[in-house]
Short mmCIF file of C-alpha atoms and ligand atoms in Angstrom, two decimals:
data_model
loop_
_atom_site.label_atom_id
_atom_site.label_comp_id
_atom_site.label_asym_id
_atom_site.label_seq_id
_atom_site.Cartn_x
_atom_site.Cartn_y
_atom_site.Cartn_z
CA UNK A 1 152.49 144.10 87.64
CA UNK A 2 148.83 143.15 88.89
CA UNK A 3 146.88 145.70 89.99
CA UNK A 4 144.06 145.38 91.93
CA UNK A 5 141.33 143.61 89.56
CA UNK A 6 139.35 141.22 91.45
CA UNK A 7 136.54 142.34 89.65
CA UNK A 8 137.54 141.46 86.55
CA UNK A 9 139.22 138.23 87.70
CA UNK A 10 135.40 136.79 88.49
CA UNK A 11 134.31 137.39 85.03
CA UNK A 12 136.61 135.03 83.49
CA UNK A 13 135.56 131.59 83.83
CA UNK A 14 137.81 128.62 83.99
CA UNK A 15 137.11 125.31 82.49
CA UNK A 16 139.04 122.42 83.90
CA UNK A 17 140.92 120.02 81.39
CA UNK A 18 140.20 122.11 78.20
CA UNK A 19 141.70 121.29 75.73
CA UNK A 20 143.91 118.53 77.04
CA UNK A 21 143.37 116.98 80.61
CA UNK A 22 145.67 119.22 83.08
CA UNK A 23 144.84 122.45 81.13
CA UNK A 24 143.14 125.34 82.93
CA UNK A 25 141.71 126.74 80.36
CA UNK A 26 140.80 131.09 81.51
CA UNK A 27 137.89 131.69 79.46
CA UNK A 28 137.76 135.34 78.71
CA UNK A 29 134.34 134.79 76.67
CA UNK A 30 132.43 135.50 79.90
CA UNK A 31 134.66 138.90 80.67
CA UNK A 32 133.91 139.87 77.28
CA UNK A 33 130.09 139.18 77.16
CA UNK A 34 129.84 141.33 80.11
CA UNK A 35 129.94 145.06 78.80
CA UNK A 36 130.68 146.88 81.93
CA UNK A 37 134.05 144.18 82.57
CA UNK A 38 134.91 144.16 78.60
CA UNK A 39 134.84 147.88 78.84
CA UNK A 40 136.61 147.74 82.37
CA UNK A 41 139.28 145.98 81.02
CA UNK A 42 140.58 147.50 77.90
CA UNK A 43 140.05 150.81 79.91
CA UNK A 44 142.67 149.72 82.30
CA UNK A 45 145.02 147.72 80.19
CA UNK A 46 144.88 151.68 77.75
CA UNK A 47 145.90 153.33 81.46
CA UNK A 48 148.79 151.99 81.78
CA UNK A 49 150.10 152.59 78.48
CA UNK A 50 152.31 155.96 78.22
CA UNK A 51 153.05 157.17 75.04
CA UNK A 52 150.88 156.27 72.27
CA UNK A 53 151.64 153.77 70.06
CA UNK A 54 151.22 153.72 66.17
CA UNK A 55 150.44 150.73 66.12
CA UNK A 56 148.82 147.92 68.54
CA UNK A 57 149.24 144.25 66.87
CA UNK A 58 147.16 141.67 67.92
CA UNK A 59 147.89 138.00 68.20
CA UNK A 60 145.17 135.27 66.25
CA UNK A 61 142.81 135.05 67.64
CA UNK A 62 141.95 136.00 70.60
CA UNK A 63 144.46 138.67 70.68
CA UNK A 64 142.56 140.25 67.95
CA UNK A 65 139.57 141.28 70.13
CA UNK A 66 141.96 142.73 72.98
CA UNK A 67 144.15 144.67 70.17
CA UNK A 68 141.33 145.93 68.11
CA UNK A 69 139.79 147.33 71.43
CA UNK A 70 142.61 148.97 73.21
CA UNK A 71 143.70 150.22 69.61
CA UNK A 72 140.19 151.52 69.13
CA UNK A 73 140.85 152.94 72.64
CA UNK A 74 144.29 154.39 71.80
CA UNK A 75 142.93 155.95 68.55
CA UNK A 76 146.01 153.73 66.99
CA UNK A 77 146.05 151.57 63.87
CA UNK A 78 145.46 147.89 64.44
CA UNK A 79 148.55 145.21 63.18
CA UNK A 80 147.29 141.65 62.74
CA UNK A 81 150.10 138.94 63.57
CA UNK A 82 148.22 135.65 62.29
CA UNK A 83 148.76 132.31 61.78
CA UNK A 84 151.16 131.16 58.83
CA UNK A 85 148.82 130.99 55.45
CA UNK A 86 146.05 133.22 56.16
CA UNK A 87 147.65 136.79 55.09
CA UNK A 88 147.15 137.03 51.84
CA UNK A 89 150.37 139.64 50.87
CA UNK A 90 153.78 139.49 51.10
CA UNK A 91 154.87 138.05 54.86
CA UNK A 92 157.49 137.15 57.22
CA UNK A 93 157.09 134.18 59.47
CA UNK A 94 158.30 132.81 62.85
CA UNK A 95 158.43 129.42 64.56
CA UNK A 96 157.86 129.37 68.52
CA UNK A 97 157.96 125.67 70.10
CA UNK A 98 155.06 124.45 71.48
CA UNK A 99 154.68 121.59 73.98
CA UNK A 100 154.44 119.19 71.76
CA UNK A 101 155.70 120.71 67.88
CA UNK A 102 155.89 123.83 66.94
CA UNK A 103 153.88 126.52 64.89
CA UNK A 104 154.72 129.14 63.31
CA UNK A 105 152.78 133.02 63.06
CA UNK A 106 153.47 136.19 59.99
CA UNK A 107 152.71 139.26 59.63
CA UNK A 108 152.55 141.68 56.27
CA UNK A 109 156.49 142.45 55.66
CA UNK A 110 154.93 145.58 55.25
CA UNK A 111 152.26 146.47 57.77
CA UNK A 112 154.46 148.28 60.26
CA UNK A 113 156.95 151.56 58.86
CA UNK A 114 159.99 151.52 60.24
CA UNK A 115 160.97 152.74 63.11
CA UNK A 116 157.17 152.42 64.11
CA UNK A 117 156.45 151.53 68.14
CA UNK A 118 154.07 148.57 68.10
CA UNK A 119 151.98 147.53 71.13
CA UNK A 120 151.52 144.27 71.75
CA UNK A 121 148.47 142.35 72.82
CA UNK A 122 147.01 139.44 73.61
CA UNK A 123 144.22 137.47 75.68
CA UNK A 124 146.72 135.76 77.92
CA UNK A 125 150.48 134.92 77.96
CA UNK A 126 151.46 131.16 79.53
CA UNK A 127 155.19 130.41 78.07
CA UNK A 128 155.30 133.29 76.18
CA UNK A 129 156.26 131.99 72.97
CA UNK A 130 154.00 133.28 71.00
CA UNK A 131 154.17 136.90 71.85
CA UNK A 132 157.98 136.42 72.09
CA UNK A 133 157.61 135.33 68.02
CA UNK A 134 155.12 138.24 67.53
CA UNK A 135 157.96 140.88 69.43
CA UNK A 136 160.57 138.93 66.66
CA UNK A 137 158.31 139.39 63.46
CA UNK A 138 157.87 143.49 64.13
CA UNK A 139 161.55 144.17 64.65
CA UNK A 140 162.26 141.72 61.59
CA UNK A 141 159.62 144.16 60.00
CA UNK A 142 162.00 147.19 61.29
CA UNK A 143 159.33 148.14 63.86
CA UNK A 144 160.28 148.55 67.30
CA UNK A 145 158.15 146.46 69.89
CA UNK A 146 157.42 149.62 72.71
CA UNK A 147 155.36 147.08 75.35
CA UNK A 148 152.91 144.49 75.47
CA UNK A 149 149.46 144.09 77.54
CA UNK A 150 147.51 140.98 78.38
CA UNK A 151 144.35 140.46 79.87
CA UNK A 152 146.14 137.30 81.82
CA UNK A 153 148.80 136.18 82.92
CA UNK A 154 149.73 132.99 84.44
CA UNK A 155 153.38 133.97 85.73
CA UNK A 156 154.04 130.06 86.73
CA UNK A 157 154.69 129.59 83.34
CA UNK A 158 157.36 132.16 82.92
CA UNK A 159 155.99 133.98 79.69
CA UNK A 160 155.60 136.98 81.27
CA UNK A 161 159.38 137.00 82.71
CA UNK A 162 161.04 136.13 79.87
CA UNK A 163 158.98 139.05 78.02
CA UNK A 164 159.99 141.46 80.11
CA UNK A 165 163.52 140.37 79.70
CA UNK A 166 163.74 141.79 76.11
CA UNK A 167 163.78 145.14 77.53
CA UNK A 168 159.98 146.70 77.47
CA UNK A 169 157.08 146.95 79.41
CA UNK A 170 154.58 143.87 79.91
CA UNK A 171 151.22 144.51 81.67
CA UNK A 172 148.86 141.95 82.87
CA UNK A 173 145.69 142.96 84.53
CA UNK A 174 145.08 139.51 86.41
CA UNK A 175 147.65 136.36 87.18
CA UNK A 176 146.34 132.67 88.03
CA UNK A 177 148.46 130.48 89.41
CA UNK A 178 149.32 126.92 87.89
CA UNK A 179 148.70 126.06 83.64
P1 LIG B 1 152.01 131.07 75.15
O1 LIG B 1 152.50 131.26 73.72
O2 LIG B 1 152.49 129.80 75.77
O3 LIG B 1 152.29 132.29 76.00
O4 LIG B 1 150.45 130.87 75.07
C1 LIG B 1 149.60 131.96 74.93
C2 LIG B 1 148.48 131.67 73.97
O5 LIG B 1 147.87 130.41 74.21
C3 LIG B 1 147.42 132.73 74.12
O6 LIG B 1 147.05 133.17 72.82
C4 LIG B 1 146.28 132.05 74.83
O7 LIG B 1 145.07 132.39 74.21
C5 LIG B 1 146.56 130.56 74.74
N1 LIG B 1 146.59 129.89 76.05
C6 LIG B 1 147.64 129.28 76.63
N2 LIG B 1 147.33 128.74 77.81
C7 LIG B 1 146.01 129.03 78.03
C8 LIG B 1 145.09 128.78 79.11
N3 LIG B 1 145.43 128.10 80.23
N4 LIG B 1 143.82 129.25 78.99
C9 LIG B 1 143.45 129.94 77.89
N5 LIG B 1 144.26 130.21 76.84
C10 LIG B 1 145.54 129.76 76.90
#
């Protein structure tokens, strides 16, 4: 699943016990203030993407600078899957556990036609929950989820796996070991 991107692996900065002691925290904001590696990136993550999708959703909030990008990229429409109580129509929700609690992400009951094929994309996947709530919320929507892309991955946690297990393509550009 990880191609050769050293390159872009030394852009992203890690910051040791953020936000909790224990967390690695991969900060992409260095990748992305770095034109040549932001541009790299989505470039790359776009390649491996077959058919085009109609849609690429985007996870808050970091995921909305990856989607918007690679669906800028795509020349695809851009779905916004956001925390609960921020969209201001008609939505559907999901809960995903947390470590500790649980929270919960919607989208527009309406944003995606059915039968559409949504992308989906995010900064990073760790336990996958959330993008496993996002894949949930477009095939409650009657979309059909046709892959999802991350910048990172850290595969120790299993996210990625478990993804893949529900049957569609999930592309990381670089993995780090550990949280
Ligand atoms: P998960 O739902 O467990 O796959 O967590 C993925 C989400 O949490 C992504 O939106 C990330 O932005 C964020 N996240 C989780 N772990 C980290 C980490 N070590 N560094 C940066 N962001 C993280």
């Amino acid at each position: 699943m990880i191609a050769d991107n050293d390159d872009l692996k030394a852009l992203i900065r890690t910051i040791p016990d953020f936000p909790k002691p224990g967390i690695q925290f991969r900060d992409i904001t260095t990748l992305l203030l770095d034109g040549a590696g932001f541009a790299a990136a989505i470039g790359r993550l776009a390649l491996r993407i077959g058919e085009k999708p109609d849609l690429v959703a985007g996870i808050e909030a970091r995921g909305f600078i990856v989607a918007s990008a690679l669906a800028q990229r795509l020349g695809c429409g851009l779905l916004l899957i956001r925390k609960d109580g921020k969209l201001p129509g008609e939505t559907i929700a999901e809960d995903y556990a947390l470590e500790y609690g649980s929270d919960r992400l919607a989208m527009h009951v309406d944003a995606a036609a059915p039968g559409a094929r949504v992308w989906l994309a995010d900064d990073l996947i760790a336990t996958g929950g959330s993008a496993r709530a996002a894949a949930r919320l477009i095939r409650r929507a009657g979309a059909h989820v046709a892959g999802a892309s991350f910048i990172i991955d850290l595969p120790d946690l299993g996210g990625s796996s478990r993804l893949s297990e529900e049957g569609f393509p999930v592309h990381a550009l670089v993995a780090f070991e550990g949280h």
